[in-house]
Amino acid sequence: MPGDHTRRFPEGFLFGTKTSAYQIEGSVDAGGRGASIWDTFSHTPGATRNGDTGDVASDHYRRLEEDLDLIAALGAPAYCFSVAWPRVQPDGAGAVSQRGLDFYRRLVDGLRERGVAPVVTLYHWDLPQPLQDAGGWTARDTAGRFADYAAAVGAALGDRVGLWVTHNEPWCASWVGHAKGEHAPGLQDLGAAAAATHHLLLSHGLGVRALRAAVPGAQVGIGLNLQPIRAASDHEEDLAAASRVDGNLNRLFLDPVLRGEYPEDVLAQHADDRPGFAVARDGDLEVISEPLDFLGINYYAPKTVCAPSRMDAARCAGLWVPRSPATDPLGAALRAVDVHRPGVELTPMGWEVEPAGLTELLVRVHRDYGPRPLHILENGRAADDYVDPRGEVHDAARIEYLRGHLGAVLDAIERGVDVRGYFVWSLLDNFEWAHGFGMRFGLTWVDYPSGTRVPKASFAWYRDVVRAGALPGHG
Ligand code: FCB
C-alpha cells in the first residue's frame, strides 16, 4: 500500500536494470557478427514503424565504456543484458567467434570492476538467420543448437557470471513471432507457433543442463512474460475467453517448466493445428521441467478480455474495445478480444497501468506453483518523454509507475512471496521492436542522431531508492 512512510526492501534485494542485445548494440557487422532474424525482419518493408532497424540502435557496442560508467552511476548492484547469438556463432552452429565473445568479456569485466553483478540472458529473440533458414524454432534441431550455444557462452563467461536466464519471454518469440506475425520471423501460422513453443521450451531445458555442466554452481532461470487475465464480465463466454487467454499466455509456459506437463485445455485448443504440439516426444517434458534456481517474471500490465460475441455487451458496460479480433490472428484463434476498463490509465503502448496486478500475479504464482525464488526481470513503461529547454527529462509518469510497482513487490513480499530482485526495463531508450524508436522505456534518454545519453529524472529517483534500499513515501 502506498503510504507516507518509508518501506524497506529485504537485505540483499537485487536491484538492477535490463537491456537486450538487438535493441541497444547496433554495429551489426562488427566483429564478424552474423545476421539474425531481427536484421531480416526489421529490413522488411512495413515490418517496423518508420522502417526503423537495430543497425545502429542505441550504439551501445561502440559506447560500451560510457554505458558501463552510466550503470556504475546508477549504483544498482546488478545489470541484466543479453548475448547476441549471431555474434558468438555467426552461423548459429559450429565455430565460435572469439571476437564476439570478447565483447561480452569486456562487458562482464567492466561490470565487475564497477561492483555490478552481471546477469546474462542467452536468448532475447535474435536467432541466427541460418537457423531460421533451416526452420527456426519450428525445427527440433534448433533446440540442440541452442544447447551448444549455451555451453559455449557458459565456458567463456562462467567464471565471472553467477546468474543466468535461458530465454526471455518465449511466448513473444513463439506467438508474437509465429502467430501474430508482429515480430520476427513474421509468420501467421498457429501450428508453427505451437511447435516453436515446444522447441523453445525444450531448448530451455537443454540449455539449463548445458549451462550447469559448463558452469558449476550456475544459478539458472527463465524469464516469462505473465499477465493476470480478467474476464470483462461474469458471463460464461467471457470467463471462457479469459481462461483461453490465460492458458495461452501463462499456463502454457508455467505448467511445463514448473510442473512438467502441458495444460490439457491448451493442447485441445490446438489439436487441429499442424505440426503443433505433435512435435513433442517422450521425455521432452522431463527436460523442460529441469529444476530451476529461480523464476524470472516480466510484468507490465494486466489484461481484460471478452468473447467476440460479447463485444456489444462489453461496450454497453462501459468498456473500451480498441480493435476487432479480425486484426489479430491469435485473438481470433483464442476467440478473445482485448478490452479496457473505463478510467484506467494507458501508456503510449496501450498497456494499462495497474501496480496491484503485479501483486496479484506474484501471489498467484506462489500459490499455484509453490514457493520459489522469484525475480522481476522486467518492469517499466513507455512515456512521451522529451528533453526540455534546460536539457532535462522530467518523466514524472515513469517515476509514479516505478514507485507503484516497487510498492506492489513489497506488498507481495509482505504476503509471503519470495521476491529476490527487481530489474527496470530499461537502462536506455532503445529499439522497441515493431514500434521502432517511437517508444521510449529508458531511465536514460538517447538522442539517436548523436548517441548522446541524458539520464532522466527517473534515473536519479531509482538511484536513490537503490541507495536507500527503501521506497520513499509520498509524504
Ligand atoms: C518486453 C521485451 C523487451 C521490451 C519490453 C518493453 O516484452 O522483453 O525487450 O521490448 O517488452
XYZ file of C-alpha atoms and ligand atoms in Angstrom:
486
model
C 0.000 0.000 0.000
C 1.349 3.449 -0.772
C 1.793 5.389 2.381
C 3.703 8.315 3.727
C 6.252 6.111 5.451
C 9.441 4.617 4.052
C 9.226 0.921 3.184
C 12.393 -1.166 3.250
C 13.360 -3.994 0.910
C 14.855 -7.175 2.367
C 18.630 -7.209 2.938
C 20.445 -8.211 -0.254
C 17.479 -7.479 -2.546
C 18.866 -7.383 -6.082
C 18.011 -4.117 -7.813
C 19.017 -3.726 -11.428
C 18.175 -2.647 -14.946
C 17.866 -4.726 -18.079
C 18.562 -4.375 -21.800
C 18.778 -6.715 -24.787
C 21.400 -7.051 -27.494
C 19.460 -6.254 -30.660
C 17.666 -3.348 -29.011
C 20.803 -1.460 -27.959
C 24.009 -2.713 -29.540
C 23.943 -1.592 -33.182
C 27.244 -2.330 -35.016
C 25.540 -5.261 -36.667
C 28.516 -6.030 -38.914
C 31.244 -5.537 -36.326
C 33.473 -8.328 -35.077
C 32.247 -10.825 -37.631
C 28.668 -10.856 -36.310
C 26.260 -12.874 -38.437
C 22.726 -11.880 -39.380
C 19.786 -12.553 -37.087
C 16.088 -12.894 -37.810
C 15.607 -9.386 -36.444
C 18.019 -7.943 -39.017
C 15.968 -9.616 -41.714
C 12.594 -8.707 -40.232
C 13.382 -5.066 -39.443
C 14.611 -4.583 -43.017
C 11.356 -5.985 -44.402
C 9.213 -3.113 -45.737
C 6.280 -2.427 -43.449
C 7.503 -4.601 -40.582
C 8.503 -1.814 -38.198
C 7.336 1.709 -37.568
C 9.084 4.148 -39.927
C 11.173 1.233 -41.210
C 13.349 1.559 -38.105
C 16.034 -1.100 -37.618
C 18.600 -2.062 -34.987
C 21.515 -1.282 -37.331
C 22.699 1.483 -35.009
C 20.121 1.254 -32.208
C 21.496 2.911 -29.037
C 25.053 2.467 -30.327
C 25.940 0.538 -27.183
C 28.551 -1.653 -28.871
C 30.707 1.372 -29.602
C 29.834 3.243 -26.399
C 30.449 0.354 -24.036
C 32.731 2.233 -21.634
C 30.345 5.188 -21.413
C 27.424 2.863 -20.710
C 29.396 0.965 -18.073
C 30.008 4.287 -16.324
C 26.299 5.060 -16.579
C 25.474 1.721 -14.945
C 28.005 2.475 -12.220
C 26.469 5.917 -11.668
C 23.066 4.333 -11.167
C 24.547 2.251 -8.386
C 22.243 -0.762 -8.750
C 24.007 -3.981 -7.720
C 23.021 -5.912 -10.892
C 22.646 -5.426 -14.635
C 20.934 -7.866 -16.985
C 21.906 -7.934 -20.656
C 21.525 -10.461 -23.447
C 24.195 -12.073 -25.564
C 23.636 -11.886 -29.314
C 23.837 -15.466 -30.510
C 24.934 -14.322 -34.031
C 27.962 -12.549 -32.510
C 29.045 -15.743 -30.763
C 28.134 -18.177 -33.531
C 27.673 -16.223 -36.767
C 26.260 -19.325 -38.472
C 24.215 -20.433 -35.475
C 26.211 -23.623 -35.203
C 29.779 -24.827 -35.145
C 32.640 -22.357 -34.940
C 32.566 -19.979 -32.007
C 33.742 -16.414 -32.638
C 36.334 -15.274 -30.111
C 35.831 -11.689 -31.277
C 32.151 -11.995 -30.468
C 32.832 -13.445 -27.052
C 35.453 -10.780 -26.345
C 32.821 -8.051 -26.466
C 30.840 -9.770 -23.725
C 34.014 -10.463 -21.719
C 34.742 -6.733 -21.779
C 31.181 -6.002 -20.712
C 31.228 -8.541 -17.893
C 34.669 -7.495 -16.662
C 33.682 -3.829 -16.838
C 30.624 -4.517 -14.714
C 32.557 -6.479 -12.137
C 35.258 -3.810 -11.897
C 32.466 -1.396 -11.029
C 30.969 -3.724 -8.422
C 27.946 -4.680 -10.550
C 26.830 -8.312 -10.851
C 26.206 -9.371 -14.467
C 23.009 -11.295 -15.184
C 23.146 -12.928 -18.613
C 20.171 -13.693 -20.844
C 21.130 -16.176 -23.541
C 18.241 -15.577 -25.914
C 16.353 -12.333 -26.390
C 14.873 -13.131 -29.818
C 17.834 -12.662 -32.184
C 18.063 -16.132 -33.725
C 20.907 -16.533 -36.250
C 19.344 -16.268 -39.706
C 20.938 -19.520 -40.984
C 18.997 -21.404 -38.298
C 15.787 -19.708 -39.421
C 16.544 -20.768 -42.969
C 16.625 -24.347 -41.638
C 13.202 -23.969 -39.967
C 13.995 -21.816 -36.946
C 12.122 -22.707 -33.771
C 9.713 -24.913 -35.680
C 12.657 -27.311 -36.184
C 13.678 -29.570 -33.328
C 17.316 -29.259 -34.296
C 17.318 -25.594 -33.205
C 16.909 -26.705 -29.574
C 20.121 -28.721 -29.830
C 21.919 -25.779 -31.415
C 20.793 -23.582 -28.513
C 22.280 -26.033 -26.013
C 25.632 -25.900 -27.865
C 25.499 -22.116 -27.839
C 24.643 -22.086 -24.107
C 27.629 -24.337 -23.417
C 29.936 -22.038 -25.422
C 28.810 -18.890 -23.587
C 28.949 -20.734 -20.265
C 32.517 -21.865 -20.933
C 33.569 -18.326 -21.889
C 31.865 -16.330 -19.124
C 31.012 -18.880 -16.441
C 33.874 -17.953 -14.139
C 32.538 -14.371 -13.948
C 28.739 -14.716 -14.112
C 26.539 -16.167 -11.377
C 23.007 -15.613 -12.650
C 21.775 -16.940 -15.989
C 18.495 -16.613 -17.857
C 17.973 -19.080 -20.705
C 15.131 -17.371 -22.543
C 13.433 -14.012 -22.420
C 9.674 -14.239 -22.989
C 9.336 -17.407 -25.048
C 5.651 -16.506 -25.530
C 6.661 -13.474 -27.621
C 9.235 -15.467 -29.591
C 6.640 -18.101 -30.437
C 3.197 -16.452 -30.555
C 4.037 -12.847 -31.480
C 6.631 -14.085 -33.978
C 4.756 -17.057 -35.490
C 1.015 -16.422 -34.928
C 0.505 -12.651 -34.769
C 3.349 -12.026 -37.223
C 4.303 -8.784 -35.471
C 7.804 -9.956 -34.548
C 10.492 -11.910 -36.391
C 10.199 -14.239 -38.217
C 6.817 -12.675 -39.066
C 4.689 -15.790 -39.593
C 0.944 -16.118 -39.092
C 0.680 -19.847 -38.587
C -0.772 -21.335 -35.399
C 0.741 -24.773 -35.957
C 4.179 -23.218 -36.366
C 3.668 -21.131 -33.211
C 2.779 -24.200 -31.160
C 5.765 -26.149 -32.498
C 8.009 -23.149 -31.801
C 6.692 -23.031 -28.230
C 7.638 -26.642 -27.674
C 11.101 -26.302 -29.157
C 11.813 -23.072 -27.285
C 10.859 -24.827 -24.050
C 12.891 -27.895 -24.959
C 15.879 -25.670 -25.708
C 15.385 -24.053 -22.311
C 15.684 -27.421 -20.541
C 18.656 -28.476 -22.658
C 20.208 -25.054 -22.043
C 19.817 -25.419 -18.269
C 21.633 -28.745 -18.421
C 24.356 -27.416 -20.713
C 24.964 -24.389 -18.505
C 25.148 -26.447 -15.335
C 27.614 -28.809 -16.996
C 29.778 -25.882 -18.159
C 29.419 -23.669 -15.076
C 29.469 -25.414 -11.705
C 27.233 -23.531 -9.289
C 25.437 -21.539 -12.007
C 22.105 -20.094 -10.852
C 19.748 -20.613 -13.773
C 16.230 -19.414 -14.506
C 13.923 -18.389 -17.341
C 12.138 -15.062 -17.897
C 8.414 -15.379 -18.621
C 6.072 -12.538 -19.521
C 2.998 -13.105 -17.384
C -0.226 -11.155 -17.005
C -3.273 -11.510 -14.784
C -6.133 -12.175 -17.217
C -9.583 -10.916 -16.284
C -12.947 -11.561 -17.880
C -14.907 -8.491 -18.950
C -17.947 -9.846 -17.076
C -19.149 -12.911 -15.204
C -20.859 -14.180 -18.344
C -19.704 -17.711 -19.061
C -18.488 -16.819 -22.557
C -16.273 -14.056 -21.200
C -14.976 -16.335 -18.451
C -14.145 -18.990 -21.046
C -12.356 -16.410 -23.222
C -10.287 -15.288 -20.231
C -9.381 -18.893 -19.467
C -8.230 -19.481 -23.064
C -6.008 -16.397 -22.991
C -4.638 -17.322 -19.564
C -3.892 -20.788 -20.919
C -2.023 -19.489 -23.962
C -0.071 -16.750 -22.201
C 0.551 -18.009 -18.672
C -0.177 -21.703 -18.095
C 1.312 -22.881 -21.396
C 4.717 -21.808 -20.069
C 4.386 -22.126 -16.288
C 2.952 -25.666 -16.322
C 5.615 -27.413 -18.426
C 8.540 -25.541 -16.853
C 7.431 -25.873 -13.232
C 5.201 -28.988 -13.279
C 6.424 -30.975 -16.263
C 3.046 -31.037 -18.023
C 1.188 -29.099 -20.683
C -2.268 -27.768 -19.767
C -4.795 -30.145 -21.356
C -7.175 -27.363 -22.377
C -4.413 -25.606 -24.339
C -3.399 -28.825 -26.102
C -7.049 -29.414 -27.005
C -7.302 -25.868 -28.338
C -4.513 -26.640 -30.839
C -5.442 -30.238 -31.631
C -6.038 -29.422 -35.301
C -3.036 -27.150 -35.803
C -0.100 -28.795 -37.592
C 2.597 -29.540 -36.718
C 1.580 -28.031 -33.375
C 2.304 -29.848 -30.139
C 2.518 -33.151 -32.027
C 6.253 -32.361 -32.294
C 6.668 -33.255 -28.594
C 8.419 -36.568 -27.891
C 8.527 -38.847 -24.879
C 10.920 -37.490 -22.290
C 10.807 -33.878 -23.511
C 8.765 -32.631 -20.569
C 11.299 -34.107 -18.182
C 13.976 -31.963 -19.857
C 11.722 -28.900 -19.934
C 10.991 -29.163 -16.206
C 14.624 -29.363 -15.109
C 14.503 -27.724 -11.640
C 15.387 -24.039 -11.674
C 17.168 -21.824 -9.179
C 14.703 -19.000 -9.747
C 11.800 -17.963 -11.931
C 12.050 -14.646 -13.751
C 8.828 -12.711 -14.324
C 8.357 -9.788 -16.705
C 5.305 -7.766 -15.773
C 3.890 -4.672 -17.415
C 0.092 -4.796 -17.234
C -2.966 -6.941 -16.606
C -5.292 -7.817 -19.459
C -9.082 -7.887 -19.661
C -10.853 -9.814 -22.423
C -14.346 -10.552 -23.646
C -15.669 -13.159 -26.075
C -16.168 -11.830 -29.650
C -19.894 -12.471 -29.260
C -19.896 -10.220 -26.207
C -18.294 -7.100 -27.690
C -21.523 -5.145 -27.722
C -22.266 -6.189 -24.170
C -18.803 -5.036 -23.146
C -19.331 -1.663 -24.826
C -22.660 -1.311 -23.078
C -20.959 -1.983 -19.769
C -18.659 0.986 -20.462
C -15.589 -0.967 -21.521
C -13.453 0.279 -24.388
C -12.930 -2.191 -27.228
C -9.937 -0.858 -29.166
C -9.700 -3.314 -32.028
C -11.606 -6.123 -33.602
C -10.356 -9.707 -33.433
C -10.048 -9.718 -37.220
C -6.814 -7.716 -36.932
C -5.261 -10.172 -34.506
C -4.912 -13.778 -35.727
C -4.104 -15.042 -32.239
C -7.090 -13.253 -30.720
C -9.256 -14.756 -33.446
C -7.940 -18.248 -32.697
C -8.428 -17.821 -28.970
C -11.830 -16.211 -29.560
C -10.933 -13.327 -27.265
C -10.937 -9.555 -27.645
C -8.851 -7.186 -25.535
C -10.886 -4.528 -23.766
C -10.009 -1.738 -21.350
C -11.845 -0.802 -18.236
C -13.037 2.792 -18.110
C -10.744 5.258 -16.425
C -7.645 3.055 -16.420
C -4.504 4.908 -17.474
C -2.909 3.562 -20.666
C 0.725 4.059 -21.629
C 1.636 5.022 -25.230
C 1.963 1.244 -25.831
C -1.729 0.942 -24.950
C -0.833 -1.009 -21.817
C -2.859 -0.482 -18.635
C -1.119 0.911 -15.571
C -2.071 -1.255 -12.619
C 0.547 -1.971 -9.954
C -1.836 -4.179 -7.945
C -1.824 -6.572 -10.905
C 1.808 -7.363 -10.113
C 0.993 -8.309 -6.523
C -1.909 -10.418 -7.752
C 0.340 -12.194 -10.238
C 3.108 -12.878 -7.728
C 0.663 -14.227 -5.152
C -0.889 -16.480 -7.802
C 2.446 -17.929 -8.945
C 3.383 -18.525 -5.300
C 0.032 -20.189 -4.585
C -0.344 -22.270 -7.754
C 3.278 -23.266 -8.369
C 4.723 -23.296 -4.872
C 7.126 -21.019 -3.074
C 10.316 -20.389 -5.025
C 12.779 -17.538 -5.527
C 11.360 -15.015 -7.996
C 12.992 -12.121 -9.785
C 11.045 -9.389 -11.552
C 13.279 -9.292 -14.620
C 11.372 -6.571 -16.446
C 9.046 -3.785 -15.386
C 8.743 -0.237 -16.660
C 6.743 1.932 -19.000
C 6.889 3.872 -22.214
C 6.161 7.574 -21.829
C 6.004 10.663 -24.002
C 9.370 11.887 -22.818
C 11.059 14.978 -24.178
C 14.159 16.979 -23.408
C 13.115 20.337 -22.016
C 14.867 23.643 -22.797
C 17.150 23.113 -19.796
C 18.279 19.813 -21.278
C 16.405 17.722 -18.691
C 13.827 14.946 -18.997
C 11.184 15.095 -16.298
C 9.485 11.720 -16.650
C 7.169 12.003 -13.673
C 4.796 9.344 -15.038
C 7.628 6.790 -15.144
C 8.598 7.599 -11.565
C 4.986 7.066 -10.463
C 4.873 3.781 -12.360
C 8.078 2.515 -10.763
C 7.002 3.702 -7.311
C 3.700 1.874 -7.651
C 5.223 -1.356 -8.908
C 8.042 -1.433 -6.364
C 5.332 -0.977 -3.754
C 3.444 -3.882 -5.305
C 6.571 -6.031 -4.940
C 6.781 -5.083 -1.263
C 3.098 -5.958 -0.857
C 3.790 -9.413 -2.285
C 6.812 -9.903 -0.035
C 4.649 -8.992 2.969
C 2.241 -11.695 1.835
C 4.996 -14.292 1.942
C 6.135 -14.330 -1.698
C 9.889 -14.856 -2.081
C 10.824 -11.993 -4.433
C 14.608 -11.608 -4.592
C 15.143 -8.951 -7.243
C 13.666 -6.271 -9.497
C 15.034 -5.036 -12.826
C 13.781 -1.895 -14.557
C 13.186 -2.120 -18.283
C 15.272 -0.320 -19.356
C 18.647 1.319 -18.705
C 18.484 3.169 -22.030
C 15.923 4.205 -24.602
C 16.208 1.638 -27.382
C 14.780 -0.061 -30.460
C 11.342 -1.186 -29.303
C 10.875 -3.964 -31.867
C 7.969 -3.336 -34.259
C 7.446 0.088 -32.635
C 10.940 1.114 -33.667
C 12.331 4.137 -31.839
C 8.859 5.548 -31.236
C 8.556 4.061 -27.743
C 10.945 5.188 -25.034
C 11.313 2.959 -21.957
C 14.711 4.130 -20.675
C 15.825 5.648 -17.400
C 18.224 7.363 -19.791
C 17.224 9.400 -22.833
C 19.119 8.534 -26.005
C 19.397 11.199 -28.690
C 19.530 8.790 -31.603
C 21.189 11.016 -34.220
C 24.134 11.820 -31.946
C 24.004 8.916 -29.475
C 24.156 11.356 -26.549
C 22.791 9.996 -23.260
C 20.773 12.125 -20.822
C 19.785 10.460 -17.534
C 16.116 11.218 -16.909
C 14.585 12.232 -13.577
C 13.613 8.583 -13.066
C 17.308 7.641 -13.181
C 18.047 9.799 -10.151
C 14.876 8.625 -8.416
C 15.739 4.931 -8.883
C 19.360 5.590 -7.848
C 18.084 7.000 -4.559
C 15.758 4.026 -3.985
C 18.627 1.620 -4.601
C 20.961 3.572 -2.343
C 18.436 3.628 0.484
C 17.232 0.069 -0.102
C 13.826 1.528 0.542
C 10.883 3.134 -1.139
C 10.211 6.697 -0.013
C 6.635 7.558 0.912
C 4.718 10.387 -0.681
C 4.657 12.464 2.490
C 9.248 -6.971 -23.366
C 10.565 -7.306 -24.034
C 11.569 -6.188 -24.028
C 10.908 -4.855 -24.252
C 9.765 -4.655 -23.302
C 9.086 -3.320 -23.415
O 8.245 -7.728 -23.925
O 11.172 -8.416 -23.405
O 12.539 -6.478 -24.995
O 10.520 -4.745 -25.565
O 8.821 -5.664 -23.500
